[in-house]
Coordinates of C-alpha atoms in Angstrom, one line a residue:
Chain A
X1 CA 0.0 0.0 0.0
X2 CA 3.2 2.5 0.9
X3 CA 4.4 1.8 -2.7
X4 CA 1.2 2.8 -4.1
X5 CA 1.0 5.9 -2.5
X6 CA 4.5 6.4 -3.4
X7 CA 3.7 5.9 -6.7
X8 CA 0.8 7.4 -7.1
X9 CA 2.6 10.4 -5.8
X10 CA 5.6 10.6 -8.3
X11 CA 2.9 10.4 -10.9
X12 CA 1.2 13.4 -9.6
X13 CA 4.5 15.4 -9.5
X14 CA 5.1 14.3 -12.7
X15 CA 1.9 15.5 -13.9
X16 CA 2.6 18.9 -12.6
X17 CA 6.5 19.1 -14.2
X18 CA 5.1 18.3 -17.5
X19 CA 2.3 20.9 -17.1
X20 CA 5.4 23.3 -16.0
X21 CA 2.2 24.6 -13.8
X22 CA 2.6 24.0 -9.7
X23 CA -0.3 24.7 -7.9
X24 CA -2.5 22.4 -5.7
X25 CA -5.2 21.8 -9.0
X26 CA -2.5 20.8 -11.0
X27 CA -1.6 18.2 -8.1
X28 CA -4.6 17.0 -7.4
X29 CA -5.3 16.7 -11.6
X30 CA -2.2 14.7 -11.4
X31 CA -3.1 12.7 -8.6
X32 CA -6.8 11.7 -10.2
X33 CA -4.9 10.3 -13.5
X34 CA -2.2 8.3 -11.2
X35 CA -5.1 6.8 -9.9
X36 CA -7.0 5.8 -13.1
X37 CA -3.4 4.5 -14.1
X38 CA -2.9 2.5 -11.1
X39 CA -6.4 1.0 -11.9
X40 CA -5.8 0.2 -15.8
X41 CA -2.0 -1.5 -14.9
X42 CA -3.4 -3.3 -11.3
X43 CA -3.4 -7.1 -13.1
X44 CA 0.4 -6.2 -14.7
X45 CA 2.1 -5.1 -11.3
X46 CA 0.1 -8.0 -9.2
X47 CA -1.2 -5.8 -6.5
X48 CA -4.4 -5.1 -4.8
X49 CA -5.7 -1.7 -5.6
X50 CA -5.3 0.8 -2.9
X51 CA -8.5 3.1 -3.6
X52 CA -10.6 0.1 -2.7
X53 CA -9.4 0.6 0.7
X54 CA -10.6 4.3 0.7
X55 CA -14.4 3.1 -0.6
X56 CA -14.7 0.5 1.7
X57 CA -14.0 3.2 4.3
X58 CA -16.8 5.4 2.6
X59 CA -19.0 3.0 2.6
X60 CA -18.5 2.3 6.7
X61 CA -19.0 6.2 7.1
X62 CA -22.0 6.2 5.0
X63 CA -23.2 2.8 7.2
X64 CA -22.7 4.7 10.3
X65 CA -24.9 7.9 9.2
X66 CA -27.7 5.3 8.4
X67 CA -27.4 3.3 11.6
X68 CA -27.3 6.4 13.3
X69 CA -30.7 7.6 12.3
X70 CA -32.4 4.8 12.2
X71 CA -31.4 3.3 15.4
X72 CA -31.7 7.5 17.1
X73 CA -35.2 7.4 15.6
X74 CA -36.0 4.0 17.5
X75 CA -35.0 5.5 21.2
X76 CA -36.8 8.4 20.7
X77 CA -39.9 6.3 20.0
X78 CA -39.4 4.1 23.2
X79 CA -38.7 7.4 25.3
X80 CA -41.4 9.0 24.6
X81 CA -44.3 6.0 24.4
X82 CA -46.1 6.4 27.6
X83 CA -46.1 2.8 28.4
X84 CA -42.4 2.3 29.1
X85 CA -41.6 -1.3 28.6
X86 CA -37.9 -2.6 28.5
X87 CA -36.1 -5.3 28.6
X88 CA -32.2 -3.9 29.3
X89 CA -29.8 -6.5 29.4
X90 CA -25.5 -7.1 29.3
X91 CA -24.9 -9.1 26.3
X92 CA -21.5 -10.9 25.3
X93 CA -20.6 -10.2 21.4
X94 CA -17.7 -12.4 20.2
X95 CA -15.7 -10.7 17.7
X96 CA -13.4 -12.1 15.1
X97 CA -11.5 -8.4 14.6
X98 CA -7.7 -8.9 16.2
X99 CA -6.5 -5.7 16.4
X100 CA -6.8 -3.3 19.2
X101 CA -7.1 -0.4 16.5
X102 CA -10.1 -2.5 14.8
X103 CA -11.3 -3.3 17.9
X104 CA -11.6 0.1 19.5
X105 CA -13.0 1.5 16.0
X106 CA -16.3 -1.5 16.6
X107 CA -16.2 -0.5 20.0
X108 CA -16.3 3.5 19.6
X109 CA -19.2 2.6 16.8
X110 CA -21.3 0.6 18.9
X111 CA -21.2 3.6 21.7
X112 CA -22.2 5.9 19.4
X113 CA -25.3 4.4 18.4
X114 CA -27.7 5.0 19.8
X115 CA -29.5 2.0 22.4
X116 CA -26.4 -0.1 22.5
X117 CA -23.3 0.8 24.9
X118 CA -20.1 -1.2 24.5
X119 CA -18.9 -1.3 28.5
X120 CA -15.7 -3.8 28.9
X121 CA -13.4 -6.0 26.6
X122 CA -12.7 -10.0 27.9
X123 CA -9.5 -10.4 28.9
X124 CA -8.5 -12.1 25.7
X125 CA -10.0 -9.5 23.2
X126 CA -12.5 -11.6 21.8
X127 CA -15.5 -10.2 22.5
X128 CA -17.1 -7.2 24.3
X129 CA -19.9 -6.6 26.6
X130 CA -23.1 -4.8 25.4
X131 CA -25.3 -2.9 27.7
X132 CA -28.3 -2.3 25.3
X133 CA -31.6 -1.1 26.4
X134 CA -33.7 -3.2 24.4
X135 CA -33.0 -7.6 24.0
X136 CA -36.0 -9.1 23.1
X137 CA -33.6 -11.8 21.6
X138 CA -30.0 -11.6 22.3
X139 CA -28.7 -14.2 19.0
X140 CA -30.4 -11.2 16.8
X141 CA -28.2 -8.4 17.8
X142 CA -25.5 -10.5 17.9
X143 CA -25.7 -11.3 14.1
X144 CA -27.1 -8.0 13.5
X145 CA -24.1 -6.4 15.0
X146 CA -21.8 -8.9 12.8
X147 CA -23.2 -7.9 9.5
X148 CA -23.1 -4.3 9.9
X149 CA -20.0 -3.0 11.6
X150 CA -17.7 -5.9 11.9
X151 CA -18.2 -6.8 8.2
X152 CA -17.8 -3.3 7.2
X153 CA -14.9 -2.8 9.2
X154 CA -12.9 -5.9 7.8
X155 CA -13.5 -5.0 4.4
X156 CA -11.5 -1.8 5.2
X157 CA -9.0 -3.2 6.9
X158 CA -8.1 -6.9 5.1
Chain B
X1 CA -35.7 34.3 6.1
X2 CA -33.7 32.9 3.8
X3 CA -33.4 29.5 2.9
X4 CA -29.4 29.2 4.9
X5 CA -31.5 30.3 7.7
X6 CA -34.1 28.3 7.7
X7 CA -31.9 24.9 7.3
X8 CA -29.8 26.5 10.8
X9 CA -32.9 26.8 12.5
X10 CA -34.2 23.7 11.5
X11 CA -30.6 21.8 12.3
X12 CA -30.9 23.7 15.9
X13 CA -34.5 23.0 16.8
X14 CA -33.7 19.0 15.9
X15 CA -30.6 19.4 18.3
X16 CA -32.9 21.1 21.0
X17 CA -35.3 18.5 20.5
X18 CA -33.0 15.6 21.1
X19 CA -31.3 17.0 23.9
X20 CA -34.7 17.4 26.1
X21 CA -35.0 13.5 24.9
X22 CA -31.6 12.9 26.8
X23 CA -33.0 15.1 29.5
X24 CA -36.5 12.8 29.6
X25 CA -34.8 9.8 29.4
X26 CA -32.8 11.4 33.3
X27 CA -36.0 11.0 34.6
X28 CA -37.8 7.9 33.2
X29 CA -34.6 5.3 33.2
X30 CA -34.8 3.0 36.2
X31 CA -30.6 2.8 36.5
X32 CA -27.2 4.2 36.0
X33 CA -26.8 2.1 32.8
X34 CA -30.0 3.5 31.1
X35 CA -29.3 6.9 32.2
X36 CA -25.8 6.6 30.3
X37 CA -27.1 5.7 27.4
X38 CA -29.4 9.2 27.5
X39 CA -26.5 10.8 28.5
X40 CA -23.9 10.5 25.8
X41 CA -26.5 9.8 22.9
X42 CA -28.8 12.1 22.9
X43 CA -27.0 14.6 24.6
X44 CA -24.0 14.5 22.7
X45 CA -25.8 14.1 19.0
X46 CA -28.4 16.8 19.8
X47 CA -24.8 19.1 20.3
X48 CA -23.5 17.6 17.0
X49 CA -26.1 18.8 15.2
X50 CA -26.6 22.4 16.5
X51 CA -22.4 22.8 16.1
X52 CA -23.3 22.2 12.6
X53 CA -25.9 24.7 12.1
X54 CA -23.6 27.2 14.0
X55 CA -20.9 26.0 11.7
X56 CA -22.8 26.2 8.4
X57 CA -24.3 29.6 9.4
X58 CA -20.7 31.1 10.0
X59 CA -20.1 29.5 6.7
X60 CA -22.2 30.4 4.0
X61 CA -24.0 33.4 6.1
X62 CA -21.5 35.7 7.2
X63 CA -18.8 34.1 5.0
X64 CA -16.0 32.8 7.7
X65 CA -14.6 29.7 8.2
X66 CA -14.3 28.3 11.6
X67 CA -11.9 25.8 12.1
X68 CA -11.7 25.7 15.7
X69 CA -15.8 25.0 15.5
X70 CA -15.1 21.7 13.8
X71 CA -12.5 20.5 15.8
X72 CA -15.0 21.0 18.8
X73 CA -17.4 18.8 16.5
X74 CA -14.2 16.2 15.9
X75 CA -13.4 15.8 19.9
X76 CA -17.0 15.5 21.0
X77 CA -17.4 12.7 18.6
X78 CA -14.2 11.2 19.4
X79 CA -14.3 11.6 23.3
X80 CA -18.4 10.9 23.8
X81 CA -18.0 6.9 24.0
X82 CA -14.9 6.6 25.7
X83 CA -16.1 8.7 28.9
X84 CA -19.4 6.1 28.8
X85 CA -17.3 3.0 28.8
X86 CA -15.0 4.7 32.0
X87 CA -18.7 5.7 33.8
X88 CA -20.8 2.5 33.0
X89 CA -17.4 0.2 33.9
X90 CA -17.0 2.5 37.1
X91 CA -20.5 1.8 38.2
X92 CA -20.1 -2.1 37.5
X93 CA -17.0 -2.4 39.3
X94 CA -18.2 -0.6 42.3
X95 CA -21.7 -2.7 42.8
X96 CA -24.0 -0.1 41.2
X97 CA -27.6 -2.6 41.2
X98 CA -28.9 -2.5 38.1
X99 CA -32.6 -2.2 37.5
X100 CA -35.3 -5.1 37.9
X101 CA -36.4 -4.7 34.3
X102 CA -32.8 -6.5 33.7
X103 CA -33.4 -9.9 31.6
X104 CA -29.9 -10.9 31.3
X105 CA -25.9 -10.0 32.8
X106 CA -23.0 -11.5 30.8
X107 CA -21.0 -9.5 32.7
X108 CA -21.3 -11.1 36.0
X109 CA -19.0 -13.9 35.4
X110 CA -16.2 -11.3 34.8
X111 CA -16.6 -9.8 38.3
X112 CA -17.9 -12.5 40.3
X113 CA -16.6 -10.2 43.5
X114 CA -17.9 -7.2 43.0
X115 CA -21.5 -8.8 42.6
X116 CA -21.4 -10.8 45.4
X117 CA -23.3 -8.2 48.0
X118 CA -25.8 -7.4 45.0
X119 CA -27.6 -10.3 44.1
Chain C
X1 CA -38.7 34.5 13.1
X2 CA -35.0 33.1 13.0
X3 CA -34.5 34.8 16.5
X4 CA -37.7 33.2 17.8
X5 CA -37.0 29.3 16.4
X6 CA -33.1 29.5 18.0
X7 CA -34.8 30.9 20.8
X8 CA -37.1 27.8 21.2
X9 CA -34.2 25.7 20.8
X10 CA -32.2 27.5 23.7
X11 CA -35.8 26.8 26.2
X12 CA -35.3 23.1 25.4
X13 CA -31.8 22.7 26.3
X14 CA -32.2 24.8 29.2
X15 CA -35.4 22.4 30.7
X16 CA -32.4 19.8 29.5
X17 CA -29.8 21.6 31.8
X18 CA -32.2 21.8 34.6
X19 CA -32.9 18.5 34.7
X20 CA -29.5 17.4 34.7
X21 CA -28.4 19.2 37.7
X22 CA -31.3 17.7 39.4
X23 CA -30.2 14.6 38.8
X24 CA -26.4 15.7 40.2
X25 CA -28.1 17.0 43.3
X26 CA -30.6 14.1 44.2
X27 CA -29.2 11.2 42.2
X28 CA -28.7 8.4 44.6
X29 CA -25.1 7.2 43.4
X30 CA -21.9 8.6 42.6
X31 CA -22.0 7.4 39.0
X32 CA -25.5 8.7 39.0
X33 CA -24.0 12.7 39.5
X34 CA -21.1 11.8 36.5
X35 CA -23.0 11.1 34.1
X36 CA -25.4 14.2 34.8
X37 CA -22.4 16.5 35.7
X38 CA -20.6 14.9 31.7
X39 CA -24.5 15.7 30.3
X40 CA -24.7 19.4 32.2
X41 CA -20.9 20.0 30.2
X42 CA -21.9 18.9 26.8
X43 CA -25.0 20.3 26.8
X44 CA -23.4 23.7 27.8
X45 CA -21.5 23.5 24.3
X46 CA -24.8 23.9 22.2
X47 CA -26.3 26.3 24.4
X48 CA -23.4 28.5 23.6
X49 CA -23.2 27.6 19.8
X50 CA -27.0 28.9 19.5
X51 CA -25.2 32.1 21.7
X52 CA -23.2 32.2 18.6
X53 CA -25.2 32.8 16.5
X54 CA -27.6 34.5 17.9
X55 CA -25.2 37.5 18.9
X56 CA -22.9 37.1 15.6
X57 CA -20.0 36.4 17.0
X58 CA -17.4 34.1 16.3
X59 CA -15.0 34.8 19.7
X60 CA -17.1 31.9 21.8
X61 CA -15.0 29.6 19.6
X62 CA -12.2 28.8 22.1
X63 CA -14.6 28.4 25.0
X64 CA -16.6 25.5 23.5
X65 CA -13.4 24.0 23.5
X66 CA -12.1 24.5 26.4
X67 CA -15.5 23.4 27.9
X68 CA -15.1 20.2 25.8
X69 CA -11.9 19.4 27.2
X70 CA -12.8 19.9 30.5
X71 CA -16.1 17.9 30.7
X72 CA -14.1 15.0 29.2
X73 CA -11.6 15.2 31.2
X74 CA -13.2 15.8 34.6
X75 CA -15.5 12.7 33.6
X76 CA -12.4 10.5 33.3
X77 CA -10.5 11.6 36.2
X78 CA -13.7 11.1 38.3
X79 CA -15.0 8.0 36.9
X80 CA -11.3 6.7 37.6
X81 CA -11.3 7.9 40.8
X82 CA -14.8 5.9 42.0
X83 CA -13.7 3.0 40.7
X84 CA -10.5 2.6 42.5
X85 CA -9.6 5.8 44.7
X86 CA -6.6 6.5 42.5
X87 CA -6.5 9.0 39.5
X88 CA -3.0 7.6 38.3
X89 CA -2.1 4.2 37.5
X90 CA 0.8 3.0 39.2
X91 CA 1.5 -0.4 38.7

């Protein structure tokens, strides 16, 4: 991935020599059409294309922004019913993420939405307990936690 | 009004509006856990939301770009869930009961001790 | 009309503010007052962005952040301190 970049970059100073024009446009010109050629020569040089990294991590933003109304709409609805029936509950999620970076990024994400609070890692960092305020079934937010964040995550950082 | 206006005021009524949730949900949550949750979500996202109106009005309104306004945004986003975990692990650790409505505690089995006088 | 909507806004965070420091005052444990003290801090920061822009001003800049800082970090030093007495770490 350094050697991308690296690459990438040469291109885009490149760009701007052959121009004989060096301002930030020019750069960033450059730096579009090193990535277009990194994409046309990615099966020559055997690599994995870099950019897909930077789209995987859009799409996670763009995830989050979703969760994040969605579930924010749902609290508001059980906060302000007048019958106020919950079940709270500490769940255990196992986790297949290895790093403490990855694993503080799912953790910070599951705080931040709304109705789930991520409270304490195992001492082997395989999973992390879940204070959420509504478990009608605990296997269901288990698996829905795995196919949002962690599989969003991975595909950003594998 | 114009229309920048109107987006700012709608942006800061939405952010007024959660944060009286977070203040509801004070009063209506049986425990410390619950009360948390209010806390740092709908507190903290109603905030988010009018820094942004305040940022975009300085923006396109009166023409001035505030950094320092979206570095506030940045840290509040960045520090909200940490100082939950610290609280809601502080209250675990130290016996805090939590409420009767409580269907299940994975947790107990991590700190058998500091359970022991609570159930 | 602009005046009056941000003006609506600022009555709902302050019946948000007064209820958190109700909470500090009455609630019945110490993580109880935290939390409410962390909510009174971060709500502050909106009720002084709607300041902003109310009075046109951009000089309220540095005192949302310092607010920020300070509710985080008063949070973590308490929240710290209930669960073990001790601020630092020494081992």
């Amino acid at each position: 991935m350094t050697f991308q970049v690296v690459l990438n970059t040469v291109i885009a100073i490149m760009w701007a020599v052959l121009w004989n024009s060096y301002t930030g446009v020019d750069f960033l010109l450059g730096y579009i059409v090193g990535i277009f050629i990194l994409f046309v020569l990615r099966r020559f040089l055997h690599f994995d294309f870099y950019m897909r990294r930077v789209f995987a991590a859009f799409k996670l933003i763009a995830l989050f922004i979703k969760e994040l109304i969605m579930s924010n709409i749902d609290v508001v609805k059980v906060l302000l019913s007048p019958k106020f029936d919950i079940e709270p509950g500490i769940i255990e999620v196992p986790t297949q993420l290895k790093s403490d970076w990855e694993l503080t990024l799912l953790a910070s994400l599951i705080s931040l939405t709304p109705g789930t609070l991520s409270m304490d890692f195992s001492e082997d960092k395989k999973s992390i307990f879940v204070h959420s305020i509504h478990v009608p079934d605990k296997e269901q937010m288990i698996r829905e936690i795995h196919d949002t964040f962690e599989k969003a995550i991975m595909e950003v950082t594998h | 009004m114009t229309a920048i206006e109107w987006i700012v005021a709608i942006l800061c009524l939405i952010g007024g509006f959660l944060s009286l949730v977070g203040g509801i949900g004070f009063i209506r949550f049986p425990d410390v856990y619950g009360r948390t949750h209010s806390a740092t979500k709908s507190a903290t996202l109603g905030v988010i939301t009018v820094m942004v109106g305040t940022f975009l009005y300085f923006l396109l309104a009166e023409g001035m770009f505030s950094g320092k306004i979206l570095l506030t945004i940045l840290f509040v986003f960045l520090t909200a869930p940490l100082a939950a975990l610290m609280v809601s692990r502080a209250a675990y650790r130290t016996g805090v009961p939590l409420s009767k409505l409580t269907t299940q505690d994975d947790l107990k089995k991590k700190y058998p001790e500091a359970r022991k006088d609570v159930h | 009309m602009f005046k009056v909507l941000l003006m609506i806004a600022l009555f709902f965070m302050s019946i948000s503010l007064v209820i958190s420091f109700v909470r500090t005052v009455k609630g019945p444990t110490m993580p109880d007052r935290i939390v409410a003290l962390d909510a009174i801090g971060i709500t502050l920061i909106g009720v002084i962005g709607i300041l902003m822009i109310l009075q046109e001003t951009i000089a309220y800049a540095e005192v949302i952040l310092v607010i920020g800082i300070l509710a985080f970090i008063g949070t973590i030093a308490l929240s710290k301190f209930v669960e073990r007495g001790d601020i630092f770490d020494r081992d």
